[in-house]
Amino acid sequence: MEQSPKKSSVSYSAGYSPTLSRLFIFRPFVMFVEIWVIYVWAFWMSLNMFVQFWIMLFLGERNESIWKRQLRFMRHIAKWQGYLMLLTDERPMWIED
């Protein structure tokens, strides 16, 4: 009997705060540093996705380690987008754990 694939979900919640520091206008300047981290990480992820594609093509299954790396990267990008779109006041870490 075939087993069902392991399912997981990703969630990120930003708490609402009615007050805001006026220093929020400097948030885009933080990206001058973070963009280099994202560029290097995105290049690494593109190599991982290339390897994942060939693993899936020949073995017919995903590599869990590569999948977790992709998930971590996408979670990191989502947190930064939420921060830059003023959805949350908490600045994400430079590189997520």
PDB file of C-alpha atoms in Angstrom, residues 8-59:
ATOM      1  CA  SER A   8       3.653  20.411   6.307  1.00  0.00           C
ATOM      2  CA  SER A   9       2.418  23.932   6.410  1.00  0.00           C
ATOM      3  CA  VAL A  10       4.107  27.278   6.689  1.00  0.00           C
ATOM      4  CA  SER A  11       2.580  30.084   8.632  1.00  0.00           C
ATOM      5  CA  TYR A  12       3.706  33.572   9.509  1.00  0.00           C
ATOM      6  CA  SER A  13       1.595  35.930  11.544  1.00  0.00           C
ATOM      7  CA  ALA A  14       2.251  39.610  12.119  1.00  0.00           C
ATOM      8  CA  GLY A  15       0.672  41.235  15.122  1.00  0.00           C
ATOM      9  CA  TYR A  16      -1.269  44.472  14.652  1.00  0.00           C
ATOM     10  CA  SER A  17      -0.027  47.560  16.477  1.00  0.00           C
ATOM     11  CA  PRO A  18      -1.894  50.880  16.222  1.00  0.00           C
ATOM     12  CA  THR A  19       1.232  52.942  17.043  1.00  0.00           C
ATOM     13  CA  LEU A  20       4.290  53.197  14.856  1.00  0.00           C
ATOM     14  CA  SER A  21       7.670  54.842  15.146  1.00  0.00           C
ATOM     15  CA  ARG A  22       8.204  57.558  12.573  1.00  0.00           C
ATOM     16  CA  LEU A  23      11.587  56.036  11.814  1.00  0.00           C
ATOM     17  CA  PHE A  24       9.795  53.544   9.552  1.00  0.00           C
ATOM     18  CA  ILE A  25      10.825  55.743   6.615  1.00  0.00           C
ATOM     19  CA  PHE A  26      14.362  54.332   6.957  1.00  0.00           C
ATOM     20  CA  ARG A  27      13.274  50.723   6.436  1.00  0.00           C
ATOM     21  CA  PRO A  28      14.156  50.665   2.715  1.00  0.00           C
ATOM     22  CA  PHE A  29      17.735  51.663   3.581  1.00  0.00           C
ATOM     23  CA  VAL A  30      18.156  48.419   5.528  1.00  0.00           C
ATOM     24  CA  MET A  31      17.741  46.635   2.206  1.00  0.00           C
ATOM     25  CA  PHE A  32      21.071  48.064   0.989  1.00  0.00           C
ATOM     26  CA  VAL A  33      22.683  45.539   3.331  1.00  0.00           C
ATOM     27  CA  GLU A  34      20.092  42.748   3.197  1.00  0.00           C
ATOM     28  CA  ILE A  35      19.945  42.657  -0.608  1.00  0.00           C
ATOM     29  CA  TRP A  36      23.480  41.214  -0.780  1.00  0.00           C
ATOM     30  CA  VAL A  37      22.551  38.453   1.654  1.00  0.00           C
ATOM     31  CA  ILE A  38      19.475  37.674  -0.428  1.00  0.00           C
ATOM     32  CA  TYR A  39      21.421  37.696  -3.729  1.00  0.00           C
ATOM     33  CA  VAL A  40      24.005  35.207  -2.478  1.00  0.00           C
ATOM     34  CA  TRP A  41      21.355  33.045  -0.839  1.00  0.00           C
ATOM     35  CA  ALA A  42      19.152  33.142  -3.958  1.00  0.00           C
ATOM     36  CA  PHE A  43      22.081  32.024  -6.134  1.00  0.00           C
ATOM     37  CA  TRP A  44      22.697  29.126  -3.734  1.00  0.00           C
ATOM     38  CA  MET A  45      18.987  28.263  -3.809  1.00  0.00           C
ATOM     39  CA  SER A  46      18.945  28.243  -7.613  1.00  0.00           C
ATOM     40  CA  LEU A  47      21.726  25.636  -7.552  1.00  0.00           C
ATOM     41  CA  ASN A  48      19.773  23.628  -4.989  1.00  0.00           C
ATOM     42  CA  MET A  49      16.619  23.796  -7.119  1.00  0.00           C
ATOM     43  CA  PHE A  50      18.597  22.621 -10.150  1.00  0.00           C
ATOM     44  CA  VAL A  51      19.844  19.584  -8.195  1.00  0.00           C
ATOM     45  CA  GLN A  52      16.358  18.985  -6.764  1.00  0.00           C
ATOM     46  CA  PHE A  53      14.914  18.938 -10.293  1.00  0.00           C
ATOM     47  CA  TRP A  54      17.312  16.176 -11.389  1.00  0.00           C
ATOM     48  CA  ILE A  55      16.740  14.183  -8.216  1.00  0.00           C
ATOM     49  CA  MET A  56      12.989  14.358  -8.784  1.00  0.00           C
ATOM     50  CA  LEU A  57      13.373  13.461 -12.461  1.00  0.00           C
ATOM     51  CA  PHE A  58      15.508  10.363 -11.931  1.00  0.00           C
ATOM     52  CA  LEU A  59      14.424   9.148  -8.494  1.00  0.00           C
TER      53      LEU A  59
END
